[in-house]
mmCIF file of C-alpha atoms in Angstrom:
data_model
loop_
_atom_site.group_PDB
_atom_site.id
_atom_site.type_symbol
_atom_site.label_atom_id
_atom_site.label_comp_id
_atom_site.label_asym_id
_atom_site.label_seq_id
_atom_site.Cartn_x
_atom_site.Cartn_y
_atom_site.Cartn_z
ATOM 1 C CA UNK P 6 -15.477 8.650 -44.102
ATOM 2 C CA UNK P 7 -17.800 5.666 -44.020
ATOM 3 C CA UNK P 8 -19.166 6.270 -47.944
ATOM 4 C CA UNK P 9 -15.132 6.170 -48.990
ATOM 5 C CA UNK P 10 -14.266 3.238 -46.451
ATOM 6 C CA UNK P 11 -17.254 1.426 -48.045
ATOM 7 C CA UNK P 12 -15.385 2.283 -51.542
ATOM 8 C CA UNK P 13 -12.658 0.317 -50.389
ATOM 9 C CA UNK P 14 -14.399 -2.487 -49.233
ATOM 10 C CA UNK P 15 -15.885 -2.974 -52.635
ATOM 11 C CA UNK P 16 -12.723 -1.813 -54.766
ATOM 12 C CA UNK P 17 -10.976 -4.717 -52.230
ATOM 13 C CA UNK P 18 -14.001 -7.209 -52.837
ATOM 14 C CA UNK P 19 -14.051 -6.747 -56.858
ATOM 15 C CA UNK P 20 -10.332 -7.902 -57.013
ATOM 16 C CA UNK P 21 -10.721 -10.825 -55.236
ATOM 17 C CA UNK P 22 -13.890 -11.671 -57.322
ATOM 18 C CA UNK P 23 -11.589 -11.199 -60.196
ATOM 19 C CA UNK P 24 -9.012 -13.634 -59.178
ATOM 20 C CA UNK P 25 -12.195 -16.455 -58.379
ATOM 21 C CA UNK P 26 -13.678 -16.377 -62.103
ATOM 22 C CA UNK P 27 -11.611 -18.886 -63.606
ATOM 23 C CA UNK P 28 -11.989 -21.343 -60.364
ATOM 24 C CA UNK P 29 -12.390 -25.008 -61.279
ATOM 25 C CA UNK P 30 -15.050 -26.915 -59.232
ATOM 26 C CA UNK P 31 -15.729 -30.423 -58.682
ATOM 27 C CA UNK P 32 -19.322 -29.715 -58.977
ATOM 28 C CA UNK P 33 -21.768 -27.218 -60.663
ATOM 29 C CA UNK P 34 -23.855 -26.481 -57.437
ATOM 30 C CA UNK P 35 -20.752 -24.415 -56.595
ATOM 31 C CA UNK P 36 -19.763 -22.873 -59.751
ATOM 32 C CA UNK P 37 -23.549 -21.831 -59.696
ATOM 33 C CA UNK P 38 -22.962 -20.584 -55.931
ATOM 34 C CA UNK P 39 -20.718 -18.467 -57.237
ATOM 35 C CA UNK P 40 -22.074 -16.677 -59.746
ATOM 36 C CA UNK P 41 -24.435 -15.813 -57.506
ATOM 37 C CA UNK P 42 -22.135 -14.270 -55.844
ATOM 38 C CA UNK P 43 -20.962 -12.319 -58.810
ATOM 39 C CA UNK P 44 -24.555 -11.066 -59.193
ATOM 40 C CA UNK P 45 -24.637 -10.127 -55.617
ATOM 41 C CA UNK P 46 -21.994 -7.684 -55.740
ATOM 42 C CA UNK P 47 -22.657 -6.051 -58.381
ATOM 43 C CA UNK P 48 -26.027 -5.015 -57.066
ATOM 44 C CA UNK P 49 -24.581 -4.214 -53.819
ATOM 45 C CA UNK P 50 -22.017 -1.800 -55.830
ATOM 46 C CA UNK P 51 -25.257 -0.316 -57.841
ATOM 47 C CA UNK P 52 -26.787 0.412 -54.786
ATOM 48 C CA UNK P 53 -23.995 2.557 -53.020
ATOM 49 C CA UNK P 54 -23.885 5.998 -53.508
ATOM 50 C CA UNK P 55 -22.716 9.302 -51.356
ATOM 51 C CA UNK P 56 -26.081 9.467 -49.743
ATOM 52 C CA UNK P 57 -25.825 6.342 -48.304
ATOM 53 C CA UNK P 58 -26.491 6.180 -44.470
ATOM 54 C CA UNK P 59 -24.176 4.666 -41.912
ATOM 55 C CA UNK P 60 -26.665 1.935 -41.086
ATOM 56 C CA UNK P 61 -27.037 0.736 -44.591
ATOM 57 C CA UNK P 62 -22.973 1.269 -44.917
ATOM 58 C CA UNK P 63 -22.576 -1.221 -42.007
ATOM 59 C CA UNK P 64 -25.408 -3.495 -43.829
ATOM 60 C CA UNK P 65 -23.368 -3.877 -47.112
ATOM 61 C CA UNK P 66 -20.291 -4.221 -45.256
ATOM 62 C CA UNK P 67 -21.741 -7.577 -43.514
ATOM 63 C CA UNK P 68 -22.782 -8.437 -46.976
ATOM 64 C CA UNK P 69 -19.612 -7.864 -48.454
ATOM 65 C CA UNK P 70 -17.893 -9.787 -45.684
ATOM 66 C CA UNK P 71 -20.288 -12.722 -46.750
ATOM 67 C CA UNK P 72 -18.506 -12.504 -50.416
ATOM 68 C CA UNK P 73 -15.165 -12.381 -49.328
ATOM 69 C CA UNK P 74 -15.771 -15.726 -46.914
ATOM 70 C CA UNK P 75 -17.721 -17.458 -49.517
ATOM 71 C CA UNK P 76 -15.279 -17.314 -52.058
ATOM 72 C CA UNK P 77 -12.589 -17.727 -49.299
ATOM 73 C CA UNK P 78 -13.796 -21.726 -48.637
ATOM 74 C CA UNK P 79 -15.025 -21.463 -52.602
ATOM 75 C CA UNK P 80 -11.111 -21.270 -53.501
ATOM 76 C CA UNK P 81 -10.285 -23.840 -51.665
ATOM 77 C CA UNK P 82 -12.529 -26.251 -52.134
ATOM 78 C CA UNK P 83 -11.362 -26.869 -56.386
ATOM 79 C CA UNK P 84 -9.772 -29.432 -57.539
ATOM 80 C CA UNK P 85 -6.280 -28.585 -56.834
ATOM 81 C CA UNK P 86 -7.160 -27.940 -53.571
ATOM 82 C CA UNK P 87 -8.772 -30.515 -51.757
ATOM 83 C CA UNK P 88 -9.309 -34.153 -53.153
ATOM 84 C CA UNK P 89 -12.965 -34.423 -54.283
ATOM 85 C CA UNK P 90 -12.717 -37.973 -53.056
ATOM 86 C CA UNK P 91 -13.004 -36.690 -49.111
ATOM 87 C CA UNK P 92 -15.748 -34.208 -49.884
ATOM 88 C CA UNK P 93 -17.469 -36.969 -51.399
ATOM 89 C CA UNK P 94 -17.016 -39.068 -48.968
ATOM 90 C CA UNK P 95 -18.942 -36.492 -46.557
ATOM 91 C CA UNK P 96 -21.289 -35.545 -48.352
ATOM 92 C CA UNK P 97 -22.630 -39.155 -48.024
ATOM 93 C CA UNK P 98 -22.336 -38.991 -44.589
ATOM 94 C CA UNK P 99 -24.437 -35.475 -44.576
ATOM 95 C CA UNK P 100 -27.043 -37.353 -47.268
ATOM 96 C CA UNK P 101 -27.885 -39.486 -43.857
ATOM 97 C CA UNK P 102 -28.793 -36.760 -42.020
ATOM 98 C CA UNK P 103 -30.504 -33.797 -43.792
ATOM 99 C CA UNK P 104 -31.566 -33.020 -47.601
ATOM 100 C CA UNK P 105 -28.363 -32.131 -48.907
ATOM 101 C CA UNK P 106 -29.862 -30.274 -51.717
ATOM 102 C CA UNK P 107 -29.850 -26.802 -49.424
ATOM 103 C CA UNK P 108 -25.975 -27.585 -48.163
ATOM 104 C CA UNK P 109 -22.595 -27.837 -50.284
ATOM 105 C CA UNK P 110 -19.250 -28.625 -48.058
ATOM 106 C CA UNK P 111 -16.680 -26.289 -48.573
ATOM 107 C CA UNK P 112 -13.127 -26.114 -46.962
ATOM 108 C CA UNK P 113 -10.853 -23.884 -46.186
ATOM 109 C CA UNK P 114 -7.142 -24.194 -45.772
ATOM 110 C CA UNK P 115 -5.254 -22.897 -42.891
ATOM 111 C CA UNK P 116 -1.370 -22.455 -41.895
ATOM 112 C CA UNK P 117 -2.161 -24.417 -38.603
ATOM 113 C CA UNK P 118 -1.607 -27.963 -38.435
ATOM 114 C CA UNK P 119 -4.556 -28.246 -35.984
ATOM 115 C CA UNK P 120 -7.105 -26.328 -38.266
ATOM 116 C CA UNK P 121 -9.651 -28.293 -38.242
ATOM 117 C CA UNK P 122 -12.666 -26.602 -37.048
ATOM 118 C CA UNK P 123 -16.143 -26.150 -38.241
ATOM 119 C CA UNK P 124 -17.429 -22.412 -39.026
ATOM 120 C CA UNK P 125 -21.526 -22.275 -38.656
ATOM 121 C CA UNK P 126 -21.020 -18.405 -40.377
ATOM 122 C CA UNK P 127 -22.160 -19.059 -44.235
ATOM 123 C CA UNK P 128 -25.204 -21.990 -42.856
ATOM 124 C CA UNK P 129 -27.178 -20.521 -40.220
ATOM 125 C CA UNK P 130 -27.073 -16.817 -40.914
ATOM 126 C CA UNK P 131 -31.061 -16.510 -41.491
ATOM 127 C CA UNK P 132 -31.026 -12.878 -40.832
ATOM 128 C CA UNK P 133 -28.364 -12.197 -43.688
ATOM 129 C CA UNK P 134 -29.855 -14.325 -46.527
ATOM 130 C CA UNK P 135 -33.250 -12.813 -45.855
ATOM 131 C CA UNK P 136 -32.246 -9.425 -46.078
ATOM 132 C CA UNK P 137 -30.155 -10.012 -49.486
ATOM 133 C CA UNK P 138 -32.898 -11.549 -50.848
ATOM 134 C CA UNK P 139 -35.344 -8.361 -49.713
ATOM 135 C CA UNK P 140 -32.901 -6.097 -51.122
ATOM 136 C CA UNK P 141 -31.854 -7.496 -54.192
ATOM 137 C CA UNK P 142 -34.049 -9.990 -54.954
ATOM 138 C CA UNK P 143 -31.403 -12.947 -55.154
ATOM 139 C CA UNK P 144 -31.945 -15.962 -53.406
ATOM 140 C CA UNK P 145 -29.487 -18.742 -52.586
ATOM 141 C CA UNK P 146 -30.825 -21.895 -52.808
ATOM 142 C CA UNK P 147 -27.640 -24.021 -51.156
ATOM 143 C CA UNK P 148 -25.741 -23.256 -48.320
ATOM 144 C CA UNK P 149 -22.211 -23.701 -47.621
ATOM 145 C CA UNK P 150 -21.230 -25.705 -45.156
ATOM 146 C CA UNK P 151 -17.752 -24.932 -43.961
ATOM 147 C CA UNK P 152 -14.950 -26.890 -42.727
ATOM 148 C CA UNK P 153 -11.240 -25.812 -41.862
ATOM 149 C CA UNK P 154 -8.633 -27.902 -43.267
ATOM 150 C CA UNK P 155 -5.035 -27.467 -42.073
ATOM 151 C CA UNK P 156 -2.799 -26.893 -45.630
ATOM 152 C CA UNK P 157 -0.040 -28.846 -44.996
ATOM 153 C CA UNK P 158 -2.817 -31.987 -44.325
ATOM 154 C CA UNK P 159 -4.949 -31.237 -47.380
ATOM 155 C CA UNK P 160 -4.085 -34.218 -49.302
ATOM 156 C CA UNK P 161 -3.651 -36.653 -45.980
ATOM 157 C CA UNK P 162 -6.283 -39.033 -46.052
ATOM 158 C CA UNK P 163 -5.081 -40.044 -42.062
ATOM 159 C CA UNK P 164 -5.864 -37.147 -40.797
ATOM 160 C CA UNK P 165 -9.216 -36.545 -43.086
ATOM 161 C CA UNK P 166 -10.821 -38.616 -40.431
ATOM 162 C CA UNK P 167 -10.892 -35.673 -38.363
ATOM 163 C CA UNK P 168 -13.758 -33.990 -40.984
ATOM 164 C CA UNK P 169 -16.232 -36.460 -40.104
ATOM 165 C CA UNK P 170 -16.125 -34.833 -36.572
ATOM 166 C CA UNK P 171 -16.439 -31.705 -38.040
ATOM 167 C CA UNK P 172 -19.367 -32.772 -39.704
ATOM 168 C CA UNK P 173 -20.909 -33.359 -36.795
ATOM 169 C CA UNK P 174 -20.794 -30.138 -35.603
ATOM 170 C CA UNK P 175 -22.763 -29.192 -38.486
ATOM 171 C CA UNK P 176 -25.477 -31.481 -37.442
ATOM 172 C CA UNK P 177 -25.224 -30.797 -34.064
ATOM 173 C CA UNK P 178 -25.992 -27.195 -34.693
ATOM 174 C CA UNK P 179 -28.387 -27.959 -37.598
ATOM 175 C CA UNK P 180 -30.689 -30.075 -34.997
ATOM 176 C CA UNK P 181 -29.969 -28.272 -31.864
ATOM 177 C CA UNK P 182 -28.870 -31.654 -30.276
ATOM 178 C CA UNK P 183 -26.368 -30.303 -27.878
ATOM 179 C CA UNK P 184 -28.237 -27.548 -27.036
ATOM 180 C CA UNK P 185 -31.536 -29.679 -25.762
ATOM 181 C CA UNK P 186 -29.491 -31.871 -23.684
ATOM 182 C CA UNK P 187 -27.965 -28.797 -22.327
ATOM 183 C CA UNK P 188 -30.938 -27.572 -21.512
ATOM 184 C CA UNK P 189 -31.911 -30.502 -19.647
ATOM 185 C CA UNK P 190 -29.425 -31.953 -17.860
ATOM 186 C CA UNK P 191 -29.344 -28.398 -16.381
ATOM 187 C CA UNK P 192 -32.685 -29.360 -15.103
ATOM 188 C CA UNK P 193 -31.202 -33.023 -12.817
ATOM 189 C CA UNK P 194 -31.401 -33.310 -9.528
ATOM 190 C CA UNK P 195 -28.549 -34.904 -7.851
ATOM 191 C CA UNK P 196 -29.317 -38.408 -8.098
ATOM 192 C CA UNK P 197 -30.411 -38.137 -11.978
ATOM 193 C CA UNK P 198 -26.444 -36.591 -12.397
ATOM 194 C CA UNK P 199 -24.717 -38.694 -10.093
ATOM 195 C CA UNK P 200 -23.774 -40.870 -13.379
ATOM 196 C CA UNK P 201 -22.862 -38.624 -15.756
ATOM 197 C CA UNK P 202 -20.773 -36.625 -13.336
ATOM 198 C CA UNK P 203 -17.350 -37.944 -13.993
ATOM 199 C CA UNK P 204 -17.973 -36.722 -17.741
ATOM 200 C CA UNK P 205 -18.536 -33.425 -16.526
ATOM 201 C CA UNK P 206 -16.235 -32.723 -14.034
ATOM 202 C CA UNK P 207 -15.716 -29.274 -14.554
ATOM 203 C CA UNK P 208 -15.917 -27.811 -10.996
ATOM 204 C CA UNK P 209 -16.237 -29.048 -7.991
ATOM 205 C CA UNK P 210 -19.716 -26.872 -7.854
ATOM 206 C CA UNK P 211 -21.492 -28.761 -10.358
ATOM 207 C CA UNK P 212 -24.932 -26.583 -9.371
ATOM 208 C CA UNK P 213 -22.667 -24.304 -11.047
ATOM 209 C CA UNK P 214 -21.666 -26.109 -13.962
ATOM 210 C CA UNK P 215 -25.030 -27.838 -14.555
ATOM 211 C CA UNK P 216 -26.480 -23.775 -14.804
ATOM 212 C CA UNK P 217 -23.409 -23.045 -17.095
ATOM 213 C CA UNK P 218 -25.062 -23.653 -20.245
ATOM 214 C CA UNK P 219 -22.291 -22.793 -22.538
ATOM 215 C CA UNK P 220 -19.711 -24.997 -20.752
ATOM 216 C CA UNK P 221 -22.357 -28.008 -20.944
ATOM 217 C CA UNK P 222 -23.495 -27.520 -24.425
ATOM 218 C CA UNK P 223 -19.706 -27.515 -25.819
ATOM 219 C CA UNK P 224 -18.968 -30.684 -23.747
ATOM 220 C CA UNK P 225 -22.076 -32.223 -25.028
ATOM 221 C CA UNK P 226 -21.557 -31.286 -28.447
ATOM 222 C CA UNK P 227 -17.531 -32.297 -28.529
ATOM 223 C CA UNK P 228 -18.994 -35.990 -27.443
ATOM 224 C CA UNK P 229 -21.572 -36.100 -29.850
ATOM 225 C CA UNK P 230 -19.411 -35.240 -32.556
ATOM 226 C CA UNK P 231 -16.916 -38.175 -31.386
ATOM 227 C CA UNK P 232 -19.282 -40.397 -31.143
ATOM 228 C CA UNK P 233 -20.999 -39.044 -34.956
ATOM 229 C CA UNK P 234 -17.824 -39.786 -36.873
ATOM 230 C CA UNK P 235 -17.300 -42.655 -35.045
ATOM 231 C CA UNK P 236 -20.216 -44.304 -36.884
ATOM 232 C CA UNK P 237 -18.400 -43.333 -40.042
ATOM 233 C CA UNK P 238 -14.537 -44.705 -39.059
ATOM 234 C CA UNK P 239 -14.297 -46.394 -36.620
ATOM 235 C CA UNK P 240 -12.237 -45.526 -33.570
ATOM 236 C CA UNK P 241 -9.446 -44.092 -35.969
ATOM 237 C CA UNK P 242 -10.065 -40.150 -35.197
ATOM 238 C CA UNK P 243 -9.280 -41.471 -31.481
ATOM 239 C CA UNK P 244 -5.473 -42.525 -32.609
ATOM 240 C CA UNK P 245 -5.013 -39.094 -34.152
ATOM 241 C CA UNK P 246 -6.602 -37.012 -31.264
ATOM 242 C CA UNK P 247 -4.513 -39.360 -28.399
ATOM 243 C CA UNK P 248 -1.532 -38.450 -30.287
ATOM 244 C CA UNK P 249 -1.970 -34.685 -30.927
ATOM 245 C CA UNK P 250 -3.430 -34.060 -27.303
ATOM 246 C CA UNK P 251 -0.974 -36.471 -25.618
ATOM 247 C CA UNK P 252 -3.770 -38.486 -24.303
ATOM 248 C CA UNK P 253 -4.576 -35.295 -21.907
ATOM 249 C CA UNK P 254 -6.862 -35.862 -18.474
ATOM 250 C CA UNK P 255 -7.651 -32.414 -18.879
ATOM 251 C CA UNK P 256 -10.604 -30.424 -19.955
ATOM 252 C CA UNK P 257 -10.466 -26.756 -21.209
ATOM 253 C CA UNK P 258 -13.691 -24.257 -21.434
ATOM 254 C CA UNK P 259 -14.801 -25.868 -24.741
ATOM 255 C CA UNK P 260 -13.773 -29.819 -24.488
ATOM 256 C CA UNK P 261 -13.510 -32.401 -22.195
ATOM 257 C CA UNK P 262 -10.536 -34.600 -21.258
ATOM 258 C CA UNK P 263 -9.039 -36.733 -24.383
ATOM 259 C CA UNK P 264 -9.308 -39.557 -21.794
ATOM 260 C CA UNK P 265 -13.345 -39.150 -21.146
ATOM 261 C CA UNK P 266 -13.506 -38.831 -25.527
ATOM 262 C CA UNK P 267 -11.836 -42.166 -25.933
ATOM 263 C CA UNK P 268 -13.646 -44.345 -23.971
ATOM 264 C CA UNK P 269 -16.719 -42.861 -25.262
ATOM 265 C CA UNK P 270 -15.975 -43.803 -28.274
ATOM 266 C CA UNK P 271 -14.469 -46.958 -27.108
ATOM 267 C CA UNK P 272 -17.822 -47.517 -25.131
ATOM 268 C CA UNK P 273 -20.030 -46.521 -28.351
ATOM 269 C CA UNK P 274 -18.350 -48.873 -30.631
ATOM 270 C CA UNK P 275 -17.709 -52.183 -28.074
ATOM 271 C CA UNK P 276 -21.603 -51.777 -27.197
ATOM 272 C CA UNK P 277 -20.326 -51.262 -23.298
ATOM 273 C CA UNK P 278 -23.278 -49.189 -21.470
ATOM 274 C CA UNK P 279 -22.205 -45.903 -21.375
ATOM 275 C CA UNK P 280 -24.424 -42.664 -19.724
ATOM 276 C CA UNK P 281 -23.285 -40.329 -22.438
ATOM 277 C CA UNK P 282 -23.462 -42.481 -25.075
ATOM 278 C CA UNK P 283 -27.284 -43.925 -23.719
ATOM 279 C CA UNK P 284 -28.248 -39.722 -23.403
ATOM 280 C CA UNK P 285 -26.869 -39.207 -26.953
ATOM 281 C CA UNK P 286 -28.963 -42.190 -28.932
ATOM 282 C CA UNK P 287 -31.593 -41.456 -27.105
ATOM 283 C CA UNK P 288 -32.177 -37.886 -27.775
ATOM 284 C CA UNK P 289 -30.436 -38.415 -31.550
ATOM 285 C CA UNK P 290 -33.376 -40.558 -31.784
ATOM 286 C CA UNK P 291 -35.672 -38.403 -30.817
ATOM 287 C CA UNK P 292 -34.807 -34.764 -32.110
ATOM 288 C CA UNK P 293 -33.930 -36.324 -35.482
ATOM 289 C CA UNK P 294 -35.692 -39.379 -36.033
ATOM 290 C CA UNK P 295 -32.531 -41.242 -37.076
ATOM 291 C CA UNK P 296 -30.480 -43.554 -34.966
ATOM 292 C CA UNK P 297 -27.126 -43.342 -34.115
ATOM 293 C CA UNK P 298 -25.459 -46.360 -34.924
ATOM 294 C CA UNK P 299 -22.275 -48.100 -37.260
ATOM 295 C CA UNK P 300 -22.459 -47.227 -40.342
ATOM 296 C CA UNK P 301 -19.171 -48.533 -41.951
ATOM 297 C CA UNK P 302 -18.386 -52.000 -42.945
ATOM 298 C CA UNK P 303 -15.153 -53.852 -42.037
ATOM 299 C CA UNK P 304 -13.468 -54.385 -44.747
ATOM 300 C CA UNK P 305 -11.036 -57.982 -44.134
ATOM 301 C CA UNK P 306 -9.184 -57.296 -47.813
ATOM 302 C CA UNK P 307 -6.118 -58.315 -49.308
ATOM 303 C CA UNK P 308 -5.609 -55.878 -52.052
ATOM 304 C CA UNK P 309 -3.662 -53.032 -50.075
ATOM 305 C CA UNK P 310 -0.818 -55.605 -49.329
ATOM 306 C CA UNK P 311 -0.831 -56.553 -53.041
ATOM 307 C CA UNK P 312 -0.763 -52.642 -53.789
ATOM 308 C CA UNK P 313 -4.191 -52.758 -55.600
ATOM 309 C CA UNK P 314 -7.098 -50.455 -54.569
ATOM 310 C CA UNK P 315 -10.257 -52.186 -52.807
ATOM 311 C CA UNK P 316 -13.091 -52.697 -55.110
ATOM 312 C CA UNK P 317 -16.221 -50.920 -53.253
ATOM 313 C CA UNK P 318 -19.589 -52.306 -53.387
ATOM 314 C CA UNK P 319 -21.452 -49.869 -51.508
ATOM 315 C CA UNK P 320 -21.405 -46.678 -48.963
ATOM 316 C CA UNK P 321 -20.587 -48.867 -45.800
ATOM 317 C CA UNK P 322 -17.426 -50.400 -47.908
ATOM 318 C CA UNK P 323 -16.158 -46.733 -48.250
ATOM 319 C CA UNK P 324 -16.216 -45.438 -45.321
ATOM 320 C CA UNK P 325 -14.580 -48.651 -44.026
ATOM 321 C CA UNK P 326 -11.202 -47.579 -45.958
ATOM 322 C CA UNK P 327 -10.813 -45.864 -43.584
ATOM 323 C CA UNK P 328 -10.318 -47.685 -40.276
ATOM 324 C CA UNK P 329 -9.116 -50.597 -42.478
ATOM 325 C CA UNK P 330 -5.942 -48.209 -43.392
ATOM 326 C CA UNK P 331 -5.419 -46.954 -40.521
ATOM 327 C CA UNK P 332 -5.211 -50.445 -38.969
ATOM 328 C CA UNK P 333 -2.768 -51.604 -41.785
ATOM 329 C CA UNK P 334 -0.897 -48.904 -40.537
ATOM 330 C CA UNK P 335 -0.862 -49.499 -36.526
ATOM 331 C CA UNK P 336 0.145 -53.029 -37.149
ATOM 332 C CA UNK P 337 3.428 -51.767 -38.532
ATOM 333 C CA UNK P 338 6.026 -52.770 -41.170
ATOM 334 C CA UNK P 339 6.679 -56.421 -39.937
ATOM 335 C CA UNK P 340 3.199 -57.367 -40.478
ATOM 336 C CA UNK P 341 3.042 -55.702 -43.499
ATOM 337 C CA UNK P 342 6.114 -57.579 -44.878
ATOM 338 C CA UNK P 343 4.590 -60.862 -44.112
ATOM 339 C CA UNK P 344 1.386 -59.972 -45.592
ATOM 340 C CA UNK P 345 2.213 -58.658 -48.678
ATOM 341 C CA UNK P 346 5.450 -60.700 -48.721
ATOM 342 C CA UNK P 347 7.841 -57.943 -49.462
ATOM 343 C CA UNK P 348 10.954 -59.253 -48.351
ATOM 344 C CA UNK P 349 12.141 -55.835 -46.732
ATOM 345 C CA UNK P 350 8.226 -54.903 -46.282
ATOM 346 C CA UNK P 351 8.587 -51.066 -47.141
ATOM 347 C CA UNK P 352 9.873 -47.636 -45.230
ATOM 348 C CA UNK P 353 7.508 -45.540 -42.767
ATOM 349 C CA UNK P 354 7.536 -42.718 -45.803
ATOM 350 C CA UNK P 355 6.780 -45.339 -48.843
ATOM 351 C CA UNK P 356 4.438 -46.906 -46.631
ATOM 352 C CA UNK P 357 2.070 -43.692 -45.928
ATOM 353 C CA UNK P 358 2.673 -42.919 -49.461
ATOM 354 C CA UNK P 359 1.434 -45.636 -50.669
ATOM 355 C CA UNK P 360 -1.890 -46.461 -48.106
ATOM 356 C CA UNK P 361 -2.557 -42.748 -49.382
ATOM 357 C CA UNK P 362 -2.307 -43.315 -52.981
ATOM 358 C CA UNK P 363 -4.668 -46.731 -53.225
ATOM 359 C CA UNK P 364 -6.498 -44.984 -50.569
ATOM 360 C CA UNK P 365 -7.404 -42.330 -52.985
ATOM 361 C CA UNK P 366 -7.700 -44.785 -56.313
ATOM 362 C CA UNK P 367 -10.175 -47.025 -54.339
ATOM 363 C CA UNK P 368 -12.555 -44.137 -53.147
ATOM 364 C CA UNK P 369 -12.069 -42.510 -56.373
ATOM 365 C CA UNK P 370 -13.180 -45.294 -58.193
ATOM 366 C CA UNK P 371 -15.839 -46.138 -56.361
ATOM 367 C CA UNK P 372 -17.259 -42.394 -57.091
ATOM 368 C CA UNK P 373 -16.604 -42.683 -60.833
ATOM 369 C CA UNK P 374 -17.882 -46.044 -61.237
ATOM 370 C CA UNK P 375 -21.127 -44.824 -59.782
ATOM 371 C CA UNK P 376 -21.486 -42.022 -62.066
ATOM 372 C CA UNK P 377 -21.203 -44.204 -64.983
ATOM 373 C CA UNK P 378 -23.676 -46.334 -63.926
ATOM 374 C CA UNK P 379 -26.406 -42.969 -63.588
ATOM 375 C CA UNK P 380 -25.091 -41.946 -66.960
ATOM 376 C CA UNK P 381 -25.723 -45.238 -68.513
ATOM 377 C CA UNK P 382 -29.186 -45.153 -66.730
ATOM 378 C CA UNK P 383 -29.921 -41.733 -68.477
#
């Protein structure tokens, strides 16, 4: 039963490698992922045979289940899937942090309007790479890092604020941050706690909660993350999760209240001394050497309300689009008729169409300009 099931797997697997060859990339390093893939299977469909045993059957299933979700966020990370402007944008972000020569971002879109998530599956399975490389001999020298996208949002540069956040999680997990200070505050006595307590408030036996580590660690890492793309964009991922959590006092198993989040952030960006925010640069600093900090310029341009795109002069210019969109936005269509002295100013829907659209040109033209410039170098 197993030897025929396994059949199926790969008969199922070979299709859907089929449908992925003529995929259109924004980059090489994944059309190069991919082949590898391609390689992969085929070895792994050499190597099966009716003598095969039911623990190397369950082996090449994993394996084969690391095709299918490789070429799942491969598929929907081309260029008529996602913008390569956002991806671009992050992968700047992630150049910060780690060697991004070992990580590509990948996406995957999702029939949920609140999609986005961050899937640690195709980074940090060490176990999974080593044995494909014992067994075959194939080695992949990148790793995808994978972010959920919500379809309908693909193209929504508002809501692609959200993706720094999910970022985070990446290097979060990547550095263990969350898990440390887990680790540690489990470790306070009363007096150490007493002001980080109203962050945590997750039972009224906090002995409890401080020994919970899985509760801690996912409050930790949700204010980390908040506070990580916050470098990036300002408070603007706080407008998007107010709205979509309706501003909620209430924490679940994996996040805190939207209310604690906000003033985090809030706290983070206006410099006001903050526990969780003080615990966060400080072990940042520590585990990773780097310091958390603003790393996006605000921008005080005209162009937007002349309907030009923003000419970008370096990486703290782009990721200031976006706050200085969103904020175009907030202030509404009477400011934006005086500004841009549009007599009517413009509807709700021609307004977010058209922030998108220069949003897009600007950061788009910021990327090509700066290949030209390595090409001319060359």
């Amino acid at each position: 039963m197993g030897y025929h099931l396994l059949n199926l797997h790969l008969s199922q697997c070979e299709v859907f490698l089929g449908r992925s060859k003529n995929n259109n990339y924004s980059d090489k390093s994944k059309k190069d992922y991919q082949d590898l893939l391609f390689s992969l299977f085929e070895d792994i469909k050499a190597s099966v045979n009716p003598s095969t045993d039911i623990v190397e059957i369950f082996e090449k299933q994993e394996q084969l289940n690391f095709i299918f979700k490789s070429l799942e966020f491969l598929k929907d990370s081309t260029l008529n899937s996602i913008p390569f402007e956002v991806v671009s944008c992050l992968n700047l972000a992630m150049e910060d942090w780690i060697d991004t020569n070992a990580y590509i971002i990948v996406t995957s879109l999702n029939n949920n309007i609140a999609a986005y998530s961050y899937d640690p599956s195709l980074a940090f399975e060490d176990l999974l790479y080593n044995s494909m490389e014992v067994q075959y001999n194939i080695s992949f020298p990148k790793r995808l890092v994978q972010i959920n996208v919500p379809l309908a949002l693909s193209r929504d540069y508002f809501s692609s604020v959200v993706l720094y956040h999910e970022l985070g999680h990446f290097i979060d997990i990547y550095y263990n941050i969350s898990k440390i200070i887990a680790f540690d505050l489990s470790h306070y006595n009363d007096a150490q706690w007493q002001t980080l307590e109203p962050y945590f408030s997750f039972t009224p036996d906090i002995e409890h909660f401080k020994q919970n580590q899985d509760f801690l660690k996912s409050h930790i890492a949700e204010y980390f993350c908040d506070v990580f793309a916050s470098q990036y964009i300002g408070n603007t991922s706080n407008n998007y999760l107010e709205y979509i959590t309706k501003n909620s006092p209430y924490f679940s198993f994996t996040h805190p209240s939207t209310i604690n989040r906000v003033k985090i952030v809030d706290d983070f960006l206006n410099n006001t001394q903050n526990p969780i925010v003080d615990l966060l640069t400080a072990y940042t600093l520590n585990i990773t050497g780097k310091q958390i900090g603003k790393r996006h310029t605000t921008l005080n341009s005209w162009d937007f309300y002349k309907f030009v795109p923003i000419e970008i002069k370096n990486e703290s210019e782009l990721h200031g689009v976006f706050p200085y969109f969103w904020d175009i936005w907030l202030k509404g269509n009477e400011d934006f008729k005086v500004k841009s002295k549009v007599s009517n100013g413009l509807p709700h829907d021609k307004l977010y169409k058209m922030l998108n659209n220069l949003t897009e040109k600007t950061i788009g033209n910021y990327f090509i300009e700066k290949d030209w410039e390595l090409t001319k170098q060359k």
